[in-house]
Coordinates of N, CA and C and ligand atoms in Angstrom, one line a residue:
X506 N -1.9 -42.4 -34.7 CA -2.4 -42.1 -33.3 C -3.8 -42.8 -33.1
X507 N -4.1 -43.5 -31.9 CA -5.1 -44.2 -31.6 C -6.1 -43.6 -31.0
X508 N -7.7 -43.7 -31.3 CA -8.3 -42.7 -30.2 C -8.8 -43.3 -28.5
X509 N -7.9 -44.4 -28.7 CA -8.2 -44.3 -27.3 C -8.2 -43.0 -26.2
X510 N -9.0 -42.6 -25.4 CA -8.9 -41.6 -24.6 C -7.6 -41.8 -23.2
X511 N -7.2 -40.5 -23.0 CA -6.0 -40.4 -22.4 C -6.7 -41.2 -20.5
X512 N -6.2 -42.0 -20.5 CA -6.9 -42.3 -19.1 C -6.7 -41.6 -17.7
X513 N -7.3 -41.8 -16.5 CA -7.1 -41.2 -15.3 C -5.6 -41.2 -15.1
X514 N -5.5 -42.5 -14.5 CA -4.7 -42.9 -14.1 C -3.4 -43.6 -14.8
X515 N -2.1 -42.6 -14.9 CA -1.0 -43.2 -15.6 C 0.1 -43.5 -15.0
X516 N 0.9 -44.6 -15.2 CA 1.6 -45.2 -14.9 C 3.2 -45.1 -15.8
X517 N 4.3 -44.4 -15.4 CA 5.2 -44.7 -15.9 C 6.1 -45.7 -15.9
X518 N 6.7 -46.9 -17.0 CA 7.3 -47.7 -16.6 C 8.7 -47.2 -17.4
X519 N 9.6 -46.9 -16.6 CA 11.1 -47.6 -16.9 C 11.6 -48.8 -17.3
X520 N 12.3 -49.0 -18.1 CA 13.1 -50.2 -18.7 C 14.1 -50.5 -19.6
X521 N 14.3 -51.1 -19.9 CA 15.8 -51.7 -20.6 C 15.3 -51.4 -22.1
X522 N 16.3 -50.8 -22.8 CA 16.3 -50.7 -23.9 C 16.5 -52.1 -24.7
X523 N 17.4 -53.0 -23.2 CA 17.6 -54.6 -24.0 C 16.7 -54.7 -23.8
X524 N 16.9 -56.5 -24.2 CA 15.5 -57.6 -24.0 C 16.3 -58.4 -22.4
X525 N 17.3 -58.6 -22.3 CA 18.2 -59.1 -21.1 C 18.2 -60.4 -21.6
X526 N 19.0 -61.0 -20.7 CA 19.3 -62.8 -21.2 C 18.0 -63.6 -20.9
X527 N 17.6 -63.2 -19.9 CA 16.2 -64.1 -19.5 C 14.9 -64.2 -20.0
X528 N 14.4 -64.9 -20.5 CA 12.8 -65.0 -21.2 C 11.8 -64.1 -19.9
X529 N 12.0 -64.4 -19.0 CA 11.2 -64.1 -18.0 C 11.1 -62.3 -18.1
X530 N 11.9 -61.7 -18.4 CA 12.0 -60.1 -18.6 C 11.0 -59.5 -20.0
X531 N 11.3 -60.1 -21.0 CA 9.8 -59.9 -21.8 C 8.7 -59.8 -21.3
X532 N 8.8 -61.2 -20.5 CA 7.4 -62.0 -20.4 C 6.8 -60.9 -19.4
X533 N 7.5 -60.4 -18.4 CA 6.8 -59.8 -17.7 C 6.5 -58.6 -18.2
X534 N 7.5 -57.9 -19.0 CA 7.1 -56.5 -20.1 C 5.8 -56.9 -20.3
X535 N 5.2 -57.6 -21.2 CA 4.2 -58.7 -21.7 C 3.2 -58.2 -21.0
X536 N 3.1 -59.0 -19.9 CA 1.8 -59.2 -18.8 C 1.8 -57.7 -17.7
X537 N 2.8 -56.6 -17.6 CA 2.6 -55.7 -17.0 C 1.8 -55.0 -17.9
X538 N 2.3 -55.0 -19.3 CA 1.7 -53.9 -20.3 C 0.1 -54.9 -20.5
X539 N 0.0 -55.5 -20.4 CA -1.4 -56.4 -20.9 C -2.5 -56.0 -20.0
X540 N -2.1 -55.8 -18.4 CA -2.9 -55.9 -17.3 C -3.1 -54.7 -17.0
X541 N -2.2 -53.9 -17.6 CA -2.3 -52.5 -17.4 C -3.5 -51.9 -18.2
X542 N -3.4 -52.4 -19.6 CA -5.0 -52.2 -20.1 C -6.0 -52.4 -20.3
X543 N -6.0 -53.4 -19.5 CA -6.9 -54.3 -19.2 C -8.2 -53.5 -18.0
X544 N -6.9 -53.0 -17.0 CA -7.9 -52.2 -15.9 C -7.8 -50.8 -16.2
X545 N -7.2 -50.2 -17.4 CA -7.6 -49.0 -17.8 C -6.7 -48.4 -17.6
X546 N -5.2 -48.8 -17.3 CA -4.2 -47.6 -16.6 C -3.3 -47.1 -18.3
X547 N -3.3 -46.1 -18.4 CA -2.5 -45.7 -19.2 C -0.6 -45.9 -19.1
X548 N 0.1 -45.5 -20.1 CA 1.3 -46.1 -19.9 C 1.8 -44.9 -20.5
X549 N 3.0 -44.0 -19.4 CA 4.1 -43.1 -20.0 C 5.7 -44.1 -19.7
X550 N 6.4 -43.6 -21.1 CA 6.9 -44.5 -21.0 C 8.2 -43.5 -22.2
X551 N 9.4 -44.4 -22.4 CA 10.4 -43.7 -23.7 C 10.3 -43.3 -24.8
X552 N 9.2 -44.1 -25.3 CA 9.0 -43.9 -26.8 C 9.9 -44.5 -27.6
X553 N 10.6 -45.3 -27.0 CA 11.5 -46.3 -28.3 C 10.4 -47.5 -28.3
X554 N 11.2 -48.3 -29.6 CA 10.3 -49.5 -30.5 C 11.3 -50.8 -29.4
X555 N 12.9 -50.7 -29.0 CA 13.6 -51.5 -28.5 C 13.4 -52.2 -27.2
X556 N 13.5 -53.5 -27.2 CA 14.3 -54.3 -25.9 C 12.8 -54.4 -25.6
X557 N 13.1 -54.3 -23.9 CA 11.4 -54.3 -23.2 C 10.9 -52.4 -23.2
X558 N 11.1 -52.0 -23.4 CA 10.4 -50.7 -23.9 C 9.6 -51.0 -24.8
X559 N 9.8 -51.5 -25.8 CA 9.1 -51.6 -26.6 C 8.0 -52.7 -26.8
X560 N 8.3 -54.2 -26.2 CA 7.4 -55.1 -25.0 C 6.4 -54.4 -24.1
X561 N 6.8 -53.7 -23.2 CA 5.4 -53.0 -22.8 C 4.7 -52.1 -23.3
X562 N 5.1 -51.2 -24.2 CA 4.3 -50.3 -25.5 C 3.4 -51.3 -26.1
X563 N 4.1 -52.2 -26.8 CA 3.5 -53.1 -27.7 C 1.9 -54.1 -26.9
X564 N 2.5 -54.1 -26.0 CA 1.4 -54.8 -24.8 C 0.5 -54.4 -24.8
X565 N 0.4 -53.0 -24.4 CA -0.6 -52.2 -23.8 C -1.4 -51.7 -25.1
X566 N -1.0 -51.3 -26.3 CA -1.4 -51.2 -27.5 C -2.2 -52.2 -28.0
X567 N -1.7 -53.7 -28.0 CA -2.3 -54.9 -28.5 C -3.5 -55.1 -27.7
X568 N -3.5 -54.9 -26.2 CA -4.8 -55.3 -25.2 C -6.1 -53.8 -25.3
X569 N -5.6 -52.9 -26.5 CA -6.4 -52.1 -26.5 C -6.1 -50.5 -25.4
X570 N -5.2 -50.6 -24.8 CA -5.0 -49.4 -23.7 C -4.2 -48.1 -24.7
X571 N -3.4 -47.2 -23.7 CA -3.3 -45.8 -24.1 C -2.5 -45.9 -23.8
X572 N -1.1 -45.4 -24.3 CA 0.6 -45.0 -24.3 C 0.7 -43.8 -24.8
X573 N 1.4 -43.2 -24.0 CA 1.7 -41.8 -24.4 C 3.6 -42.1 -23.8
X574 N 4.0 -41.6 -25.3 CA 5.5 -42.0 -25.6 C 6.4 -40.5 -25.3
X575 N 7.6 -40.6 -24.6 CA 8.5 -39.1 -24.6 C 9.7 -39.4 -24.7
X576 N 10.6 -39.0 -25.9 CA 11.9 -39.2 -26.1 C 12.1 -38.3 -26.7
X577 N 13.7 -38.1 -26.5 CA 14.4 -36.8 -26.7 C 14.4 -36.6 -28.3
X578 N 14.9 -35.4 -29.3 CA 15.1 -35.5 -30.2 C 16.2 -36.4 -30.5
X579 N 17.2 -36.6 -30.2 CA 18.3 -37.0 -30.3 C 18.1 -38.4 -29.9
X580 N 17.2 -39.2 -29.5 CA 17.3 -40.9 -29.4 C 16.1 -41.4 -30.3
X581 N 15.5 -40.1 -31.1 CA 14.5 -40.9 -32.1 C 15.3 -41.8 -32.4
X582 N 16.1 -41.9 -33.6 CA 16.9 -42.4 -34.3 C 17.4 -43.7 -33.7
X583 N 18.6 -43.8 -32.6 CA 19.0 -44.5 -32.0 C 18.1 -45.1 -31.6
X584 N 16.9 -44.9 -30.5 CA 16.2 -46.2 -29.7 C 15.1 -46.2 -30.8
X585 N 14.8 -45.9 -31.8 CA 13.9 -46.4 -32.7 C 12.5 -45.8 -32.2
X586 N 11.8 -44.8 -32.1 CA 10.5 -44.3 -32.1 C 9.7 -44.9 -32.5
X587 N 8.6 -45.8 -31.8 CA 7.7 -46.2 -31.9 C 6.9 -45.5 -32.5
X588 N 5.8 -45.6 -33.7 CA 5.2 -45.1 -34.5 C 4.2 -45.1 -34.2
X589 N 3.5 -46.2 -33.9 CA 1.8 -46.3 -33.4 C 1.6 -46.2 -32.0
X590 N 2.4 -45.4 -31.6 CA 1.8 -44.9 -29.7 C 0.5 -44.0 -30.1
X591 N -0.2 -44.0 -29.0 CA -2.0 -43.3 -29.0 C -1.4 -41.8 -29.0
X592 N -0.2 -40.8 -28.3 CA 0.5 -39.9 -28.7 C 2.2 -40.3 -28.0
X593 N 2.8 -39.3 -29.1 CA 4.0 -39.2 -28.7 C 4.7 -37.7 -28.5
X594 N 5.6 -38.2 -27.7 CA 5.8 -36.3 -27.7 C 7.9 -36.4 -27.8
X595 N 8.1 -35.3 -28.8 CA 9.4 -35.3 -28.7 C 9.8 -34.3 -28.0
X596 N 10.7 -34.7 -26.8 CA 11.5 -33.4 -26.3 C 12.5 -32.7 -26.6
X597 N 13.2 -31.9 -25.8 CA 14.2 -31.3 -26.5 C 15.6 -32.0 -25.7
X598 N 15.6 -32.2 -24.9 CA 16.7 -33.3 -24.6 C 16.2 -34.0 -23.2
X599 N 17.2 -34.9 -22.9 CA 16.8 -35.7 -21.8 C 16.2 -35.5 -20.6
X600 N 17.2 -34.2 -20.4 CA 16.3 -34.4 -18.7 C 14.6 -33.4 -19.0
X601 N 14.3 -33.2 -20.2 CA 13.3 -32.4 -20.3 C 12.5 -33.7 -20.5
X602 N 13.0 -34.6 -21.4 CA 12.0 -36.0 -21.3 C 12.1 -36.5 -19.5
X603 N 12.7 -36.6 -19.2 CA 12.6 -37.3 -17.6 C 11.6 -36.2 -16.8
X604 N 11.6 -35.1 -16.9 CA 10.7 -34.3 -15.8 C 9.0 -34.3 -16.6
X605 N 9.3 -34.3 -18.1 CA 7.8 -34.8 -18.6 C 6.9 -35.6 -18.0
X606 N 8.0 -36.9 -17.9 CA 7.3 -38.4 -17.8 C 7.0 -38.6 -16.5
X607 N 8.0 -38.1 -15.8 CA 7.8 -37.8 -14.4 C 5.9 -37.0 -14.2
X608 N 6.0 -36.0 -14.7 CA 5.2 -35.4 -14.2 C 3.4 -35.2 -15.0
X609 N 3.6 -36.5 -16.1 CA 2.2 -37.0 -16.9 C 2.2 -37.9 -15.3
X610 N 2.9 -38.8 -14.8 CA 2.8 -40.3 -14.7 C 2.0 -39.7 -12.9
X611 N 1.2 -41.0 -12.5 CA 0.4 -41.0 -11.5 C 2.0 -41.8 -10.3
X612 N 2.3 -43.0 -10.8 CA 3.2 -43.7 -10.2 C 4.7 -44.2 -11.3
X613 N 5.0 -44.9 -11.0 CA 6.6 -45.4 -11.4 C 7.0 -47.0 -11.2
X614 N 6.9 -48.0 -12.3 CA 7.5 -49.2 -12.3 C 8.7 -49.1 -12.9
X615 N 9.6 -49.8 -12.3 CA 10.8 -50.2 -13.0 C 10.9 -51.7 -13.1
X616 N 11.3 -51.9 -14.2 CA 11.7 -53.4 -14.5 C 13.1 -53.7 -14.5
X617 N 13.1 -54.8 -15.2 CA 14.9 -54.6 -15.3 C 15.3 -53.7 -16.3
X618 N 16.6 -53.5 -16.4 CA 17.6 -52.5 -16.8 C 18.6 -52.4 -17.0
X619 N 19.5 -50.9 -17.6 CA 20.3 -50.9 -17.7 C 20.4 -49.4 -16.8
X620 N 22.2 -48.7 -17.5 CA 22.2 -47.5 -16.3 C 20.8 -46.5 -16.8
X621 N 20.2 -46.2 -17.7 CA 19.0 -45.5 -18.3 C 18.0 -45.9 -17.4
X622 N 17.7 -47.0 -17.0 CA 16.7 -47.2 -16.3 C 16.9 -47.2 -14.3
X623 N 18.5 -47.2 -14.3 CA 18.5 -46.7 -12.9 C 18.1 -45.7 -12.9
X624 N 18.6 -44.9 -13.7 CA 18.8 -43.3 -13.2 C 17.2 -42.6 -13.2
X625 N 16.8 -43.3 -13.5 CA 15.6 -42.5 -14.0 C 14.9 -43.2 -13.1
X626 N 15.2 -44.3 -12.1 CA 14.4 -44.8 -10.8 C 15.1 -44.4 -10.1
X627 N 16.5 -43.6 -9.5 CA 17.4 -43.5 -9.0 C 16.6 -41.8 -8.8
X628 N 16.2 -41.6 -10.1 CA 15.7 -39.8 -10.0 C 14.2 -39.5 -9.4
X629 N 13.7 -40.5 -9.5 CA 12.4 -40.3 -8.6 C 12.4 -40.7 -7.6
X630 N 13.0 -41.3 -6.8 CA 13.4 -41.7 -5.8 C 13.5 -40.6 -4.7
X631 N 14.9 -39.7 -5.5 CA 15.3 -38.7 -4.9 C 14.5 -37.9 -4.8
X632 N 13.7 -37.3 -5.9 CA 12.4 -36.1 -6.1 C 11.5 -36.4 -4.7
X633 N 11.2 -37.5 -4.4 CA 10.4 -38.1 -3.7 C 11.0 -37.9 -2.5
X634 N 12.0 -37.9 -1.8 CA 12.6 -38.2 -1.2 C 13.0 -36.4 -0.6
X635 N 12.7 -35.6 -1.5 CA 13.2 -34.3 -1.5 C 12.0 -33.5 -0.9
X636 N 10.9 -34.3 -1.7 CA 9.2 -33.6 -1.4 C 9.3 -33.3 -2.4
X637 N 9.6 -33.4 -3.7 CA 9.3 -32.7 -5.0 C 7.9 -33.3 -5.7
X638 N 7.8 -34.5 -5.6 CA 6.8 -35.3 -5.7 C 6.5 -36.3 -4.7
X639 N 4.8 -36.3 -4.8 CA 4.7 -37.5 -4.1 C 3.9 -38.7 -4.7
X640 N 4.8 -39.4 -5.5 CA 4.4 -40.8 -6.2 C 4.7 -42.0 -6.1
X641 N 4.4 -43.0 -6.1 CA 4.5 -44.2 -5.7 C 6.1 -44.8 -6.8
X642 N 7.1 -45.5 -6.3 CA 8.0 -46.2 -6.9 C 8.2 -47.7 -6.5
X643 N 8.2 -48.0 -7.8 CA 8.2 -49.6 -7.3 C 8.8 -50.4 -8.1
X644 N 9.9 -50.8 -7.7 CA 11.0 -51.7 -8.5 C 10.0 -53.6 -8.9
X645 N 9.9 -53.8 -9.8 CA 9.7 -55.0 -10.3 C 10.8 -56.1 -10.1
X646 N 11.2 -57.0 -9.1 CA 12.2 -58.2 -9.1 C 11.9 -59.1 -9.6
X647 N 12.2 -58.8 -10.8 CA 11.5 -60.4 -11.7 C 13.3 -61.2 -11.2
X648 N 13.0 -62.5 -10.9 CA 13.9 -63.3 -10.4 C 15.3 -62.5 -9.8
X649 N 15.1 -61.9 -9.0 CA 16.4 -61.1 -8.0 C 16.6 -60.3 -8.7
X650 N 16.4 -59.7 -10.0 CA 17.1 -58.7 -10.4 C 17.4 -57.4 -9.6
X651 N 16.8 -56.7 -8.9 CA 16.5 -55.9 -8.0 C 17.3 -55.9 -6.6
X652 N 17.5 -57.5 -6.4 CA 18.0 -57.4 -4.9 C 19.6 -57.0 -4.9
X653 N 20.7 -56.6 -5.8 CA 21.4 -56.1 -5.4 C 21.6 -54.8 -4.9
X654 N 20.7 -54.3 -5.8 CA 20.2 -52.7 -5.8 C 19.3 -52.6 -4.3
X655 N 18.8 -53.3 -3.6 CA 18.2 -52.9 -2.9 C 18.5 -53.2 -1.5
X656 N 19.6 -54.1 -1.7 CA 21.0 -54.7 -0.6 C 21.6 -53.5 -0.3
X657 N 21.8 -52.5 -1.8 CA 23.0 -51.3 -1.9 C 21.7 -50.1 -0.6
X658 N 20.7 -50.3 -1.0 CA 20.0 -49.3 -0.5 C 20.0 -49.4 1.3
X659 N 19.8 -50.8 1.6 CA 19.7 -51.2 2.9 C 21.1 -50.7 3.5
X660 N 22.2 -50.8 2.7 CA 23.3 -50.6 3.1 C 23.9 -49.2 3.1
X661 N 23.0 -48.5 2.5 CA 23.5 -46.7 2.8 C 22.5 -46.7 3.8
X662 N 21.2 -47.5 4.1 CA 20.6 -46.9 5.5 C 21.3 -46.9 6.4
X663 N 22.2 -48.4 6.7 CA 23.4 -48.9 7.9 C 24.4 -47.6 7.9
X664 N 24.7 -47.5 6.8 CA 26.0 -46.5 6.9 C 25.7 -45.0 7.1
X665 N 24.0 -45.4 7.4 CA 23.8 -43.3 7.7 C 24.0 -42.5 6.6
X666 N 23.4 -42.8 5.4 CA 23.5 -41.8 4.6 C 21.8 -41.7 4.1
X667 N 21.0 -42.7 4.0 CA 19.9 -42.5 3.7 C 18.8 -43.1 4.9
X668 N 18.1 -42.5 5.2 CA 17.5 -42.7 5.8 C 15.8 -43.9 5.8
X669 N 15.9 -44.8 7.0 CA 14.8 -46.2 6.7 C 13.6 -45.2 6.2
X670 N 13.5 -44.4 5.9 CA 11.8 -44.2 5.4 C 11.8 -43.4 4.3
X671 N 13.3 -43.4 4.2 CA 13.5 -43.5 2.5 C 13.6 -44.2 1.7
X672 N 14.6 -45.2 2.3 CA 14.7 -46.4 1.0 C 13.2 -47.6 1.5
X673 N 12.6 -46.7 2.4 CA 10.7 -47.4 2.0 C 10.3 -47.2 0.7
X674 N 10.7 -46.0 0.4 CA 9.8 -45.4 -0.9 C 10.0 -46.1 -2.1
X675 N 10.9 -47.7 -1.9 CA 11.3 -47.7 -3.1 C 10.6 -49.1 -2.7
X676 N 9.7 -49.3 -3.3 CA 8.5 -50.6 -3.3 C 8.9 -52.1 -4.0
X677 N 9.1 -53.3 -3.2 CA 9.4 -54.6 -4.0 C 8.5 -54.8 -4.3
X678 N 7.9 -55.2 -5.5 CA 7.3 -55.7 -5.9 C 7.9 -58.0 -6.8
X679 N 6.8 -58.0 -6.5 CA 7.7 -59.5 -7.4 C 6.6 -60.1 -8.5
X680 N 5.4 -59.7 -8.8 CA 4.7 -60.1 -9.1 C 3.7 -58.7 -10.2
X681 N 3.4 -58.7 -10.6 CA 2.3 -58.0 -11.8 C 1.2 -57.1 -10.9
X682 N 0.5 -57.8 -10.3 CA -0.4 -57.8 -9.2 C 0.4 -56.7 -8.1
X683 N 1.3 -56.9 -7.0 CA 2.0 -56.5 -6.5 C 2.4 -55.5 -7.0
X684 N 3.1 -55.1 -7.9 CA 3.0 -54.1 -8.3 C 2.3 -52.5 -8.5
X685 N 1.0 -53.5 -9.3 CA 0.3 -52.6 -9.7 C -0.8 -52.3 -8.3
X686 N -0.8 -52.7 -7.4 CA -1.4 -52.7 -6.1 C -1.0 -51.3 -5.3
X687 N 0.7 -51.9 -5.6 CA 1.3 -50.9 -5.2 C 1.7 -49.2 -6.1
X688 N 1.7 -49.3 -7.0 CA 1.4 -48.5 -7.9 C 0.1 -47.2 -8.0
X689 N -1.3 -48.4 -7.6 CA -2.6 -47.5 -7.7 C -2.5 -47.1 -6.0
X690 N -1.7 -47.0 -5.2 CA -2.1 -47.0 -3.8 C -1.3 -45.6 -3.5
X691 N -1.5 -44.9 -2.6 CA -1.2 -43.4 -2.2 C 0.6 -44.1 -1.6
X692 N 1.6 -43.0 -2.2 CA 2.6 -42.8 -2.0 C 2.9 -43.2 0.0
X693 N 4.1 -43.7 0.4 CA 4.1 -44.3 1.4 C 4.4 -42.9 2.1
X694 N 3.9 -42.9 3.4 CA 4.2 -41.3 3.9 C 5.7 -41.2 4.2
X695 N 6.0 -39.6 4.1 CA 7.6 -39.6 4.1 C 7.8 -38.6 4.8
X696 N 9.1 -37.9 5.2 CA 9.0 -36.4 5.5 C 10.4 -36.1 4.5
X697 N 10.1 -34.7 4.2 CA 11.5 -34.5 3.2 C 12.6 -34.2 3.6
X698 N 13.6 -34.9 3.7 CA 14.7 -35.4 3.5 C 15.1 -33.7 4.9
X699 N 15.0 -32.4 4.1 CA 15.2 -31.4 4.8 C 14.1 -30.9 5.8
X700 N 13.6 -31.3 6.3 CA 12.1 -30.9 6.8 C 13.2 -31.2 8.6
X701 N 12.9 -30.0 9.3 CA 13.4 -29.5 10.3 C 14.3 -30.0 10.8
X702 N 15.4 -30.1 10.2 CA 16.6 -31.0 10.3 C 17.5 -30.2 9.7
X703 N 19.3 -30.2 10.1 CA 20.6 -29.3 9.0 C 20.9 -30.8 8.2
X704 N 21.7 -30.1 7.7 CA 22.5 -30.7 6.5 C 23.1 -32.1 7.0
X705 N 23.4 -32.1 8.0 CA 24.2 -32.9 8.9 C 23.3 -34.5 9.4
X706 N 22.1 -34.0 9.5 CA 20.8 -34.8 10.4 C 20.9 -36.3 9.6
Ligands
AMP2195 P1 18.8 -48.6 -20.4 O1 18.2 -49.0 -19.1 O2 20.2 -48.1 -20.3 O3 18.6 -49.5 -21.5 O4 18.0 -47.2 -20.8 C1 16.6 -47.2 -20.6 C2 16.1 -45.8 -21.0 O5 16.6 -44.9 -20.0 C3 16.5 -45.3 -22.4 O6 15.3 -44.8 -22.9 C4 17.4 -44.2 -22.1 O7 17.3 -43.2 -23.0 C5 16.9 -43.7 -20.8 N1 17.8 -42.8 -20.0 C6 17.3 -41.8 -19.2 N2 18.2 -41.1 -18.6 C7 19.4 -41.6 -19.0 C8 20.8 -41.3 -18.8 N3 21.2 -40.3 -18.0 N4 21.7 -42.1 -19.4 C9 21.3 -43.1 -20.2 N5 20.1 -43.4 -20.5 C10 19.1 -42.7 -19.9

């Protein structure tokens, strides 16, 4: 355990247990986790050693910042538990790790992914979306990865199932900067999904 101190402001990043086919998905793990401790933001995150999980852990560690790691009992083993996070915490199963990380973290990046990392941008979305929280989400498009997902989003707005000032809440980012801009900045205003409206609205 490191003594770095737990910082203000924490950031949870989602991501791929892979590394993906493209160099460019490290690299950005790399430079999101680098820049992050650079300006002091702390990092909640899986707690596995794998893929880009373990790219941004490792990042933010080597540039000197603060990780605080949360995975279930049951995927120590499988995604490999990172040993040298500043703390780690084991939960008791998954969705106790998702509402943890959720609720250490100031904001939410997602990078690329697999289904682990939709759902868990897929789940703050909705929380957000519900009024359950109000934190910033912000999808990272490193080279389009993001734009089908966010074609699918535009396209439940068309079809009346989600409404435009919801699929606002879900932030493009394309860049490190951008990101984290959007990240340290107050949640986009919303009203909750049920807020003086039936089921029907
Ligand atoms: P993936 O994007 O599939 O490589 O997974 C990234 C992370 O999401 C891993 O740490 C998974 O454990 C986690 N995850 C969270 N919720 C789920 C879920 N319902 N199914 C699969 N993985 C999940």
């Amino acid at each position: 355990m490191s003594e770095v101190a737990s910082p203000e402001i924490k950031i949870c990043v989602y991501c791929g247990t892979n590394t993906g086919t493209s160099p460019a998905y490290m690299q950005i793990a790399h430079d999101l986790g680098t820049t992050m401790a650079q300006r002091g933001l702390g990092l909640v995150y899986g707690g596995g050693k794998l893929g880009l999980m373990g790219a941004v852990a490792d990042a933010v560690l080597g540039a000197g910042g603060h990780v605080i790691g949360v995975i279930p009992e049951v995927l120590v083993r499988a995604e490999v538990g990172h040993t040298g996070l500043s703390q780690l915490e084991v939960a008791e199963d998954m969705h106790t790790r998702k509402a943890r990380m959720a609720e250490l973290a100031d904001a939410f990046i997602a990078l690329p992914g697999g289904f682990g990392t939709f759902e868990e941008l897929l789940e703050v979305l909705t929380w957000n979306q519900l009024g359950f929280i109000s934190k910033p989400v912000v999808m990272l498009d490193v080279d389009g990865f993001y734009a089908p997902m966010l074609e699918m989003f535009q396209h439940a707005v068309s079809a009346g199932f989600v409404r435009a000032e919801h699929a606002a809440l879900a932030q493009r980012a394309t860049t490190v900067e951008q990101a984290l801009a959007f990240a340290t900045a107050p949640a986009p205003p919303t009203v909750s999904k049920w807020d003086g409206r039936g089921a029907d609205s």
